[in-house]
Coordinates of C-alpha atoms and ligand atoms in Angstrom, one line a residue:
X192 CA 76.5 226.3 119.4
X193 CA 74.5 229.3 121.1
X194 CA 71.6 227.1 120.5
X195 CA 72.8 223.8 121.8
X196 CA 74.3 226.0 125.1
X197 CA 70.6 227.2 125.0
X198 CA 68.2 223.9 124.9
X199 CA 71.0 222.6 127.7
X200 CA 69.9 225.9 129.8
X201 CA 66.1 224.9 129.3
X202 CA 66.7 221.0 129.8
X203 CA 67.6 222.1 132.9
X204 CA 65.1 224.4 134.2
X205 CA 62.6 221.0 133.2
X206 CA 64.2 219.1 135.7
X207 CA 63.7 221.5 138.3
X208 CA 60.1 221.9 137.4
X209 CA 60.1 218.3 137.7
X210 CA 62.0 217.8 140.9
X211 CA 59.3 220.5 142.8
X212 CA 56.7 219.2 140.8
X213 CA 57.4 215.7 142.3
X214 CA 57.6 217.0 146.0
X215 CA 54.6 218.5 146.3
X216 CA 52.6 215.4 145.0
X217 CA 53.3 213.8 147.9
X218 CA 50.0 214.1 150.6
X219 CA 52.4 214.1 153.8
X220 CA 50.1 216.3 156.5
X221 CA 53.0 218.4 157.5
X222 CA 52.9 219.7 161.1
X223 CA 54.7 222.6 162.1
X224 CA 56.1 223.5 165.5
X225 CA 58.5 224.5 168.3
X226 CA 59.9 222.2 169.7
X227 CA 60.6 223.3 173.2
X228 CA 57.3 223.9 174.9
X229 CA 57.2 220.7 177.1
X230 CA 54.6 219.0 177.6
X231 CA 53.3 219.7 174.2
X232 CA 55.9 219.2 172.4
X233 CA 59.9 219.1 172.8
X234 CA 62.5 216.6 171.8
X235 CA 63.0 212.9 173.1
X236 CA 66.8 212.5 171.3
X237 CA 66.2 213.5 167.7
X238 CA 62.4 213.4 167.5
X239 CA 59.7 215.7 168.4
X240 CA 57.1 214.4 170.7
X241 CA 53.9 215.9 173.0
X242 CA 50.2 216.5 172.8
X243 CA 50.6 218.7 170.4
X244 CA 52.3 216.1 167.9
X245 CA 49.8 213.0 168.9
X246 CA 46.6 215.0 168.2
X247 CA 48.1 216.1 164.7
X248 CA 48.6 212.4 163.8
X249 CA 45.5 211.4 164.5
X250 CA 44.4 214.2 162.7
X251 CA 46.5 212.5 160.2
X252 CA 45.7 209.0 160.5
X253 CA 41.9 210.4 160.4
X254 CA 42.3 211.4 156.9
X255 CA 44.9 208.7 156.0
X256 CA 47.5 211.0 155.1
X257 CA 51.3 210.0 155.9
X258 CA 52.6 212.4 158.2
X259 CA 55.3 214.7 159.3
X260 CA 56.7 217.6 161.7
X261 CA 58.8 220.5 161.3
X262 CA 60.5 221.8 163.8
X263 CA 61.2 225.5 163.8
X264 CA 61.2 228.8 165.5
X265 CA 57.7 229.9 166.9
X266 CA 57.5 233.0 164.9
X267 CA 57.6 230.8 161.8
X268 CA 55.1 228.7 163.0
X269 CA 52.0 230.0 161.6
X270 CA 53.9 231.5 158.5
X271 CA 54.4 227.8 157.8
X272 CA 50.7 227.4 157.0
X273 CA 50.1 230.5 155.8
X274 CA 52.7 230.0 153.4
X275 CA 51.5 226.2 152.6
X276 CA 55.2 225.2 153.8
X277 CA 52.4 222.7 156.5
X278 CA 49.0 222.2 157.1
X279 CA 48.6 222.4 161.0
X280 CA 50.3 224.2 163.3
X281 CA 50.2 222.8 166.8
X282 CA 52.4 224.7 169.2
X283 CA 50.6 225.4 171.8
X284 CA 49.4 228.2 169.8
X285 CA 47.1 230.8 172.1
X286 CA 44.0 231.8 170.0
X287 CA 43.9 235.6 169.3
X288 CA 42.1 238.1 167.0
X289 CA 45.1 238.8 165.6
X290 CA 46.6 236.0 164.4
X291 CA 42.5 235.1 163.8
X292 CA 43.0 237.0 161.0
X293 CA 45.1 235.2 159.2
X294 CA 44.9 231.3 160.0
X295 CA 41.8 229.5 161.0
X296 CA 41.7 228.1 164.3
X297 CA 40.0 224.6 165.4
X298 CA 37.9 223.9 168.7
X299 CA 40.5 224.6 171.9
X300 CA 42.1 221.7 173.3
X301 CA 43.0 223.3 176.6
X302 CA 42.4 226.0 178.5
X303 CA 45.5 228.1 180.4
X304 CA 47.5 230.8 181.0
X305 CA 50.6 232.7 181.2
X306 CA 52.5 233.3 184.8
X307 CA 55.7 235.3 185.9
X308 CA 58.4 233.0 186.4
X309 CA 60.8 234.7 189.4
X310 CA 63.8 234.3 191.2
X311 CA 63.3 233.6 194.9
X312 CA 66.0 236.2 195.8
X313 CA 63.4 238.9 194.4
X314 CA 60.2 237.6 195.3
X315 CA 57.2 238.2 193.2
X316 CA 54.0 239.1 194.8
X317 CA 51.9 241.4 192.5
X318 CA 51.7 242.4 188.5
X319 CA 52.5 246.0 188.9
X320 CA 55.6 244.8 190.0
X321 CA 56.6 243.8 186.7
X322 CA 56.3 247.1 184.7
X323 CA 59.9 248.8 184.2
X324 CA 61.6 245.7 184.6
X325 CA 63.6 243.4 181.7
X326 CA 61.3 241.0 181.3
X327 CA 62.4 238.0 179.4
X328 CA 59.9 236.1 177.2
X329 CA 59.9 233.6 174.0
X330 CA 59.2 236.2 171.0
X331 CA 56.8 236.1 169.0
X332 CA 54.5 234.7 172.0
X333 CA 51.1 236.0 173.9
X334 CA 53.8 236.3 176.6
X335 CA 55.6 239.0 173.9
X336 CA 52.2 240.5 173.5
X337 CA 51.4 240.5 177.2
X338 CA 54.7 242.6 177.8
X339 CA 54.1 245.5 174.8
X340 CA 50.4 245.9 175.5
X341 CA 49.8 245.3 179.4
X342 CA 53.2 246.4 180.3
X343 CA 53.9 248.7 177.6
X344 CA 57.2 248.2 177.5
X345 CA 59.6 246.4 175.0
X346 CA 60.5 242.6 176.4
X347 CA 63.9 240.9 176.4
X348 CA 63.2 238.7 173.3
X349 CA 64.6 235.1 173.3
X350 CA 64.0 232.3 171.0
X351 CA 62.8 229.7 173.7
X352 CA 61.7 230.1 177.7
X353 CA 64.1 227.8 178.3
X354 CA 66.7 230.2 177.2
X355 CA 64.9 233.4 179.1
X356 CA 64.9 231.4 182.1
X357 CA 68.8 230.8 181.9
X358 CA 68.7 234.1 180.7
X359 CA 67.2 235.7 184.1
X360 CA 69.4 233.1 185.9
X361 CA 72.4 234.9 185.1
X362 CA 71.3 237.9 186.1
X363 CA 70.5 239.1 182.6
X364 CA 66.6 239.8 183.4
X365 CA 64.3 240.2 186.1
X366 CA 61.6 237.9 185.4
X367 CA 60.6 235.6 182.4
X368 CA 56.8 235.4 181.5
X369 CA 55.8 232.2 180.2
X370 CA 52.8 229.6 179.3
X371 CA 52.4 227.5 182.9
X372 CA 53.2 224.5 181.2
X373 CA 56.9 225.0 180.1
X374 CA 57.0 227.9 182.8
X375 CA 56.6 224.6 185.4
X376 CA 58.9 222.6 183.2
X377 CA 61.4 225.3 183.5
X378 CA 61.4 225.8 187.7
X379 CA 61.3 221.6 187.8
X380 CA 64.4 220.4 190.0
X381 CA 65.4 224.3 189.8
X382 CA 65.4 225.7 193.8
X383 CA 66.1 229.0 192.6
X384 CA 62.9 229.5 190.9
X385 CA 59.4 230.3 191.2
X386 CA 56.0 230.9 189.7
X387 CA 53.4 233.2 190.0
X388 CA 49.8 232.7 189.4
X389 CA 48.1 233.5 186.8
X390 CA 48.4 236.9 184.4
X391 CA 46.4 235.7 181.8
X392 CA 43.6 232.9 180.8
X393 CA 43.7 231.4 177.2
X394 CA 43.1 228.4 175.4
X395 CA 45.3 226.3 173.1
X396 CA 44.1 225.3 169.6
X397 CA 45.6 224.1 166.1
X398 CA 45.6 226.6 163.3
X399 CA 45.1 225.6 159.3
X400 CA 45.8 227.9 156.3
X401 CA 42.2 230.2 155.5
X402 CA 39.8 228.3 153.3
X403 CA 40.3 224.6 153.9
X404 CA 37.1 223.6 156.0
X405 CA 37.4 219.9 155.7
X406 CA 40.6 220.2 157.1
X407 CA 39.7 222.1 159.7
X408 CA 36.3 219.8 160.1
X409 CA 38.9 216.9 160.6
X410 CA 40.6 218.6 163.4
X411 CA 37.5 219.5 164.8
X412 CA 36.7 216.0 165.0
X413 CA 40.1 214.2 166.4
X414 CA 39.3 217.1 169.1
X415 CA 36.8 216.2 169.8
X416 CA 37.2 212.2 169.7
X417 CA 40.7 212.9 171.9
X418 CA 38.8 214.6 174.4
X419 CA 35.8 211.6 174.7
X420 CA 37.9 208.6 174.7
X421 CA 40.3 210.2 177.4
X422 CA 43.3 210.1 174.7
X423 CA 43.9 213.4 175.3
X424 CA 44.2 213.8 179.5
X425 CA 46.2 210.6 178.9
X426 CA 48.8 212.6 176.6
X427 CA 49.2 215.1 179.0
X428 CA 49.5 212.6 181.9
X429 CA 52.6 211.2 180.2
X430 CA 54.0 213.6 178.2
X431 CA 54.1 215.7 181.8
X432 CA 56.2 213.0 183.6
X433 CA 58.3 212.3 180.3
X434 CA 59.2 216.0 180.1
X435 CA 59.7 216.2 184.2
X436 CA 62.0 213.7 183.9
X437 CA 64.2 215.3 181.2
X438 CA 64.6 218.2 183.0
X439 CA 67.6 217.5 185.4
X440 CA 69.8 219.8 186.6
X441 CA 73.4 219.1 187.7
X442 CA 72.9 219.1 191.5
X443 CA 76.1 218.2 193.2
X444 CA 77.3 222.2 192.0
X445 CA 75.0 223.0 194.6
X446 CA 76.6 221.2 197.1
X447 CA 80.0 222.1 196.6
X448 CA 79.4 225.6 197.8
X449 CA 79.0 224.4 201.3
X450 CA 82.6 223.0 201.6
X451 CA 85.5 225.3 202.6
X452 CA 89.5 225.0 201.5
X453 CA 91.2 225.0 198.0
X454 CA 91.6 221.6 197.9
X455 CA 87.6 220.8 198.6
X456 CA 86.9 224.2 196.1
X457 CA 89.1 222.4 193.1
X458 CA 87.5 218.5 193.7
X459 CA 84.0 220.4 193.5
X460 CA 85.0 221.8 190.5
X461 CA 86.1 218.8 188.8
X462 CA 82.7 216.9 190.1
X463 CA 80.5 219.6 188.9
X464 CA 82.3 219.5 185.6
X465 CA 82.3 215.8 185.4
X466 CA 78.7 215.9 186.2
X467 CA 77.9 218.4 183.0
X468 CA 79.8 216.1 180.5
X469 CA 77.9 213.5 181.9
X470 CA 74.4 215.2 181.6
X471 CA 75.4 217.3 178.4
X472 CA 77.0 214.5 176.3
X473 CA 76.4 211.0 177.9
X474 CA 73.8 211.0 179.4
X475 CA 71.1 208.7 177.3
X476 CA 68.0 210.3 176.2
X477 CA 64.4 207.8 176.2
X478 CA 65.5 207.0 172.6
X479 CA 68.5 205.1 174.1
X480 CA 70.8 207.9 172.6
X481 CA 73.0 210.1 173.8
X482 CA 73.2 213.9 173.7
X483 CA 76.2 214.3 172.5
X484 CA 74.3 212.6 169.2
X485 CA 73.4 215.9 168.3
X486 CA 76.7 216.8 168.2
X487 CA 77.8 214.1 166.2
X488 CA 74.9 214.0 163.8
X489 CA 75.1 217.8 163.6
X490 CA 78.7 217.9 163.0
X491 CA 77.5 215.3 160.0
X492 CA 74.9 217.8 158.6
X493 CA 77.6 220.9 158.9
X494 CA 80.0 218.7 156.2
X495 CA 77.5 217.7 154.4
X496 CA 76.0 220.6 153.7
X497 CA 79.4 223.0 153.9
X498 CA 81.3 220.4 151.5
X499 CA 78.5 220.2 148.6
X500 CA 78.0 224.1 148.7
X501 CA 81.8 224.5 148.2
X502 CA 81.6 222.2 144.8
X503 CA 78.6 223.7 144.1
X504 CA 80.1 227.3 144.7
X505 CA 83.0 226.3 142.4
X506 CA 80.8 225.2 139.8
X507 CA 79.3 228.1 139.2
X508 CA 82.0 230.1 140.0
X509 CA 84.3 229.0 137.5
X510 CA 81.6 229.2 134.7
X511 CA 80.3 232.7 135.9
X512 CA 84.4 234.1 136.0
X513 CA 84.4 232.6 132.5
X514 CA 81.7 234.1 131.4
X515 CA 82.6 237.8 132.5
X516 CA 86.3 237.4 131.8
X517 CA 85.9 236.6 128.6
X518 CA 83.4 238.9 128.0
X519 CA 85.2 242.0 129.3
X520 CA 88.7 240.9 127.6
X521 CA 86.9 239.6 123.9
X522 CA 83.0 240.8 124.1
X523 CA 81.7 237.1 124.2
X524 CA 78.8 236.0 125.5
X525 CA 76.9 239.2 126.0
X526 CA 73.6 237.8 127.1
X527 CA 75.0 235.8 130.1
X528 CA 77.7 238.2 131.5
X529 CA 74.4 240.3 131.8
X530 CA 72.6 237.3 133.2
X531 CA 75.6 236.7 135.3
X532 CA 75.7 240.4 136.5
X533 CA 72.2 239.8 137.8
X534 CA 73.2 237.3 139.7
X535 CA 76.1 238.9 141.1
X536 CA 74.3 241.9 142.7
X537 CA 71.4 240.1 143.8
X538 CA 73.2 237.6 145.9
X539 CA 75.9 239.9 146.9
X540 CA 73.6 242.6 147.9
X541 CA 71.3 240.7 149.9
X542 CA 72.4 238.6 153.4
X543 CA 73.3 235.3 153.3
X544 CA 69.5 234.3 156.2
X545 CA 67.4 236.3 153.9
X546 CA 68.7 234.2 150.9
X547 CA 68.1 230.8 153.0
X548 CA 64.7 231.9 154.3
X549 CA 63.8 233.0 150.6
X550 CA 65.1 229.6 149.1
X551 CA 63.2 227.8 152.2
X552 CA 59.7 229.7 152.1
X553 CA 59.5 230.7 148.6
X554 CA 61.6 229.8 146.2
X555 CA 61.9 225.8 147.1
X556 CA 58.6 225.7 149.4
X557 CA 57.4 222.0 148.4
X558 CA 60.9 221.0 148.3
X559 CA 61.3 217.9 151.5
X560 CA 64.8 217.9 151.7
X561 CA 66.1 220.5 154.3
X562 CA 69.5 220.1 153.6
X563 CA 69.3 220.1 149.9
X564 CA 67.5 223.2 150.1
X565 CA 70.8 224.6 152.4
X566 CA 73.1 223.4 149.6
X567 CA 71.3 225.1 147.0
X568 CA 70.8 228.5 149.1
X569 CA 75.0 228.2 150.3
X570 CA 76.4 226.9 146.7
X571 CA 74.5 229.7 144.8
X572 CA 75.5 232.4 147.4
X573 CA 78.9 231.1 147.2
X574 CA 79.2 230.8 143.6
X575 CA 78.9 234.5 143.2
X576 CA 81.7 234.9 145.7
X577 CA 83.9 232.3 143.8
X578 CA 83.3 233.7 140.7
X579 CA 84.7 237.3 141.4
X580 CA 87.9 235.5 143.3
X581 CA 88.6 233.4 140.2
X582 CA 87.8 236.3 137.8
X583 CA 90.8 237.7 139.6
X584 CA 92.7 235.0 139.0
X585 CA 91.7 235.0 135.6
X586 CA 92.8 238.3 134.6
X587 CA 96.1 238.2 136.9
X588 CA 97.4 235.9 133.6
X589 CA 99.1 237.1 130.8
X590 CA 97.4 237.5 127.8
X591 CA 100.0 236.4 125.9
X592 CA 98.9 232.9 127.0
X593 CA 95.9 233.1 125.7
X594 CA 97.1 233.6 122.3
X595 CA 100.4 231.1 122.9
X596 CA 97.3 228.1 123.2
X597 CA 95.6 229.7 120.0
X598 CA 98.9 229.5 117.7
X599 CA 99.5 225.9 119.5
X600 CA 95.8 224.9 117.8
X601 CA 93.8 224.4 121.1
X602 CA 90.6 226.2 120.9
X603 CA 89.2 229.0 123.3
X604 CA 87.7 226.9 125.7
X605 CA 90.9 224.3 125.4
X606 CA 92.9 227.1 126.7
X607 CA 90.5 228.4 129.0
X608 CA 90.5 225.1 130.8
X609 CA 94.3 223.2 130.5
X610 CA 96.0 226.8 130.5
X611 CA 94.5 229.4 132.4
X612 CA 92.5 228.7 134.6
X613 CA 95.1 225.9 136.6
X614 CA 97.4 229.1 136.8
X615 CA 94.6 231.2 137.8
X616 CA 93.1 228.6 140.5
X617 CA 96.6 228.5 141.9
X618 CA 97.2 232.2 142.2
X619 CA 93.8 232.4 143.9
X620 CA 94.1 229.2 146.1
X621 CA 94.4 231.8 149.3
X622 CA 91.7 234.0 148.5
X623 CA 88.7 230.8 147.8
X624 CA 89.8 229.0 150.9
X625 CA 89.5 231.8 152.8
X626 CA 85.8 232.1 150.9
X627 CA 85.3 227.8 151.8
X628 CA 86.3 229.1 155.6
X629 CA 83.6 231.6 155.8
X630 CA 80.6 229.6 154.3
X631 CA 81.9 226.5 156.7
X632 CA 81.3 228.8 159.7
X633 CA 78.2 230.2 157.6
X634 CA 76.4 227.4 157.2
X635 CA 76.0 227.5 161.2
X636 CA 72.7 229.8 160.5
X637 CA 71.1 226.8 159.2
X638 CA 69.1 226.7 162.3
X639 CA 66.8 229.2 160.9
X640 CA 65.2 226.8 158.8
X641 CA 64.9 224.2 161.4
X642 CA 68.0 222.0 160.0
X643 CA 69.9 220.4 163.1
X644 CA 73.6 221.0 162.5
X645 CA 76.8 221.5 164.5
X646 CA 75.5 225.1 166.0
X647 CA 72.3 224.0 166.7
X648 CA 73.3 220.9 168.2
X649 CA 75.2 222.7 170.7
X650 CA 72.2 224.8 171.4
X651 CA 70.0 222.2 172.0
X652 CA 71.6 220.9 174.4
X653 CA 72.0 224.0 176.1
X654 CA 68.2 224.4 176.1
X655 CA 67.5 220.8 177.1
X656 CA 70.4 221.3 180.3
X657 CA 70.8 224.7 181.0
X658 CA 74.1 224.2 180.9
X659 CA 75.8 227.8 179.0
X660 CA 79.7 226.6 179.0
X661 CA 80.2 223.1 178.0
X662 CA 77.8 223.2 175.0
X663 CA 78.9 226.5 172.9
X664 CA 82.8 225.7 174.3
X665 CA 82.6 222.3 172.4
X666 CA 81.0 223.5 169.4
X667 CA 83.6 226.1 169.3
X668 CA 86.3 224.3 169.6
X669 CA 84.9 221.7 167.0
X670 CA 85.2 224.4 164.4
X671 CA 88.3 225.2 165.1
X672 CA 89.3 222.1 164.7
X673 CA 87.4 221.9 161.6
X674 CA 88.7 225.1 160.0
X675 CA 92.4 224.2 161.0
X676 CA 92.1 220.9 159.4
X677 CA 90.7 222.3 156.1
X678 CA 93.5 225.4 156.7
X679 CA 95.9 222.8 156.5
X680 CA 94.6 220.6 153.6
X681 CA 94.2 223.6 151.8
X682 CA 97.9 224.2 152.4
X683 CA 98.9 221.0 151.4
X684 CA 97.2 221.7 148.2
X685 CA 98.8 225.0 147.5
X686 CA 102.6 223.5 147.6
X687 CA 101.2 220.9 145.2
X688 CA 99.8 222.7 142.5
X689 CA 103.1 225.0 142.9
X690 CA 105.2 222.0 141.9
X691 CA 103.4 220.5 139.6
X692 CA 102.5 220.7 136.1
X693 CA 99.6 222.6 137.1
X694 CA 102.1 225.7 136.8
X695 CA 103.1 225.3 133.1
X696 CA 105.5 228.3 133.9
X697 CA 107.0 228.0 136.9
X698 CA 106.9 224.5 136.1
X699 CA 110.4 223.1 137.5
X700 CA 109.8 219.3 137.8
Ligands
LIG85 N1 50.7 230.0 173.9 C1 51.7 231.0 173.6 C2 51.4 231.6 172.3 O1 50.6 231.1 171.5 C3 53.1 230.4 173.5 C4 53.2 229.2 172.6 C5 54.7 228.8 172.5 N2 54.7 227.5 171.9 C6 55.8 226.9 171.6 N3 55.7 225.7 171.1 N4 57.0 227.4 171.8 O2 51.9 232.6 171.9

């Protein structure tokens, strides 16, 4: 028997091997970047597009590769290399002797620089006045860098310009320092705001994981090849006016300031909401779709990924409160309630983003699927919460029960299965779905490894419209819905199982 359970156990772990053994064959030239730095790259509907993303295919196509981009937060860019997760990074990365030391760098592509992005209420004129200010940046950028070493002060840290800018726009921060590219893209169609000259000069070029000089020779060369055949100032001729042109703001807000009276204050209102539904949900992206698509398509990826963690989570729940239950009430299984302890303290002691970015950089590295990868990281964390609820349950019944199946002839696990655990599931029913409520809402951290679901949805279309309200208002109130639905369902299935023959005892039908 202990064998058997045993070679199942190993079986198992083969698969695994197989499945990430399997991934990794595949030659796809991953790219990794982030995906709001217009015109190099940021999103046209779903896909990521820019200079940045047509040099690395023809880095790819060069070495006939199939290729690929992840998009992710910039301080994970060059970690993504580093930790083989892709090949190039292209992000309009700034060459530096830091990060020198630890990625290879190809030939620059451009040369350019950081500026002060201001509001024209506090005009800018010189650096000096920067110092003691809150000054926003994108972290993990030269403009980061710029603030702690030239300024020596600690910036206002925000995961895109985009979001500084709106950041500094409500008052938040003084200035924003940015790369002139997105910097421009960010005061486009914006009369509130500015740019100063130049703070800095760099150039631009695509890092590669130490040690892989062919690579890097094959960069070298598209570089190069771009930059004769006029590819490359043709790229950023039209990936400029693409990204101008994405960049609208609602102006007819503007406008309504100038008229007087309730009456003209309330039909403003209503325009310059009508206008942000239009531009945050409606409005159709180059791709002919709209962006409330990442809405919908995230609101897909949040069920998908919430509902297979939940199964998953029970799965191993119910095996792991079997296994400790029974070993604590009999002595059984000795060897996997230890295992099973293990696994308990490890993913109960740690949070659930470290987990994810474990599972996502580590454990599952040459693992494709993003969302399988989520599953895995939310079932297992789940699981361990499951299994304690359901251990509870478990031991909340009689033991007399136990040995009522015995002298009936089932055996242990017979009992286990048709006897206790229905009652224990339905004495517990309030305690796991307040556990499936919490990892639906949980899964909204997917964002960290680049996944696009309901949250980040939202938050892309903030970035891409400025536009605070509508965006994180509608992704509220879809998980509300959500979570009330599932409240309700879960209800439903309470007042079943209490009068049904899932309750052998209370069992009045
Ligand atoms: N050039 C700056 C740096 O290397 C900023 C790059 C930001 N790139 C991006 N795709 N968000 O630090």
């Amino acid at each position: 028997m202990k064998a058997m359970r045993t070679s199942k156990l190993l079986s198992l772990c083969g698969v695994w091997t197989l499945m990430v053994g399997l991934a990794s064959a595949a030659q796809t030239l991953t790219m990794a970047t982030e995906a709001t730095f217009p015109p190099y790259e940021f999103l046209r509907g779903q896909e990521v597009v820019g200079i940045d993303v047509e040099l690395s295919r023809a880095v790819a196509q060069r070495l006939n590769r199939p290729f690929a981009v992840e998009n992710m937060d910039f301080d994970s860019v060059i970690p993504a290399v580093i930790s083989g997760k892709a090949q190039l990074a292209a992000s309009g990365i700034t060459v530096t002797p830091d990060r020198k030391k630890n990625v290879d760098f190809s030939e620059p592509y451009v040369t350019t620089g950081i500026v002060a992005i201001y509001p024209k209420t506090t005009p800018y004129t010189a650096p000096e006045q920067l110092k003691g200010k809150k000054i926003g940046v994108q972290g993990g950028t030269t403009s980061d860098t710029y603030v702690l070493e030239q300024l020596k002060q600690e910036p206002e840290r925000f995961k895109t310009t985009a979001e500084a800018c709106a950041a500094m726009l409500a008052g938040r921060c003084a200035f924003v320092i940015a790369d002139i590219a997105p910097a421009k893209n960010c005061v486009k169609g914006e009369a509130r705001l500015a740019l100063s000259g130049f703070l800095s000069s760099e150039s631009y070029a695509i890092a590669v994981a130490k040690g892989q000089p062919e690579l890097l020779a094959a960069v070298n060369a598209t570089i190069a090849a771009a930059k004769a055949d006029g590819r490359l100032a043709k790229w950023v001729d039209d990936y400029t006016a693409e990204s101008d042109k994405l960049k609208e703001v609602a102006a007819s807000s503007a406008e309504a300031s100038a008229k007087s009276g309730v009456a003209a204050w309330l039909s403003a209102q209503w325009r310059a909401l009508c206008d942000d539904v239009y531009l945050c949900f409606l409005k159709k992206a180059a791709d002919g779709s709209s962006r409330g698509m990442y809405l919908v398509r995230g609101l897909g990826i949040t069920l998908e990924v919430a509902l297979a963690s939940i199964l998953l989570g029970l799965m191993l729940g119910f095996f792991v409160a079997v296994i400790r239950s029974s070993h604590d009430k009999y002595g059984y299984f000795p060897v996997m309630n230890a295992v099973a302890k293990v696994y308990l303290t490890i993913i109960r002691g740690t949070p659930m983003v470290v987990q994810l970015l474990i599972t996502y950089y580590i454990i599952l590295r040459s693992v494709d699927s993003k969302v399988l990868i989520a599953i895995l990281a939310f079932g297992i964390n789940s699981g361990a919460y499951q299994a304690e609820i359901m251990r509870a349950g478990i031991v909340s019944i009689d033991p007399g029960q136990m040995e009522a199946g015995r002298a009936l002839g089932l055996s242990y696990w017979q009992t286990m299965l048709k006897i206790i655990l229905p009652q224990a599931v339905r004495n517990v029913l309030p305690a796991l779905g307040n556990e499936f409520i919490v990892l639906m809402k949980d899964t909204s951290i997917v964002g960290y490894i680049a996944l696009i679901d309901l949250a980040k949805g939202g938050d892309i279309i903030r970035s891409q419209t400025y536009s605070v309200y509508l965006p994180y208002l509608t992704v509220a109130a879809i998980y509300l819905v959500l979570v009330m639905s599932f409240t309700w369902l879960l209800g439903r299935l309470e007042r079943y199982l209490r009068n049904t023959g899932a309750d052998p005892v209370h069992n009045d039908s």
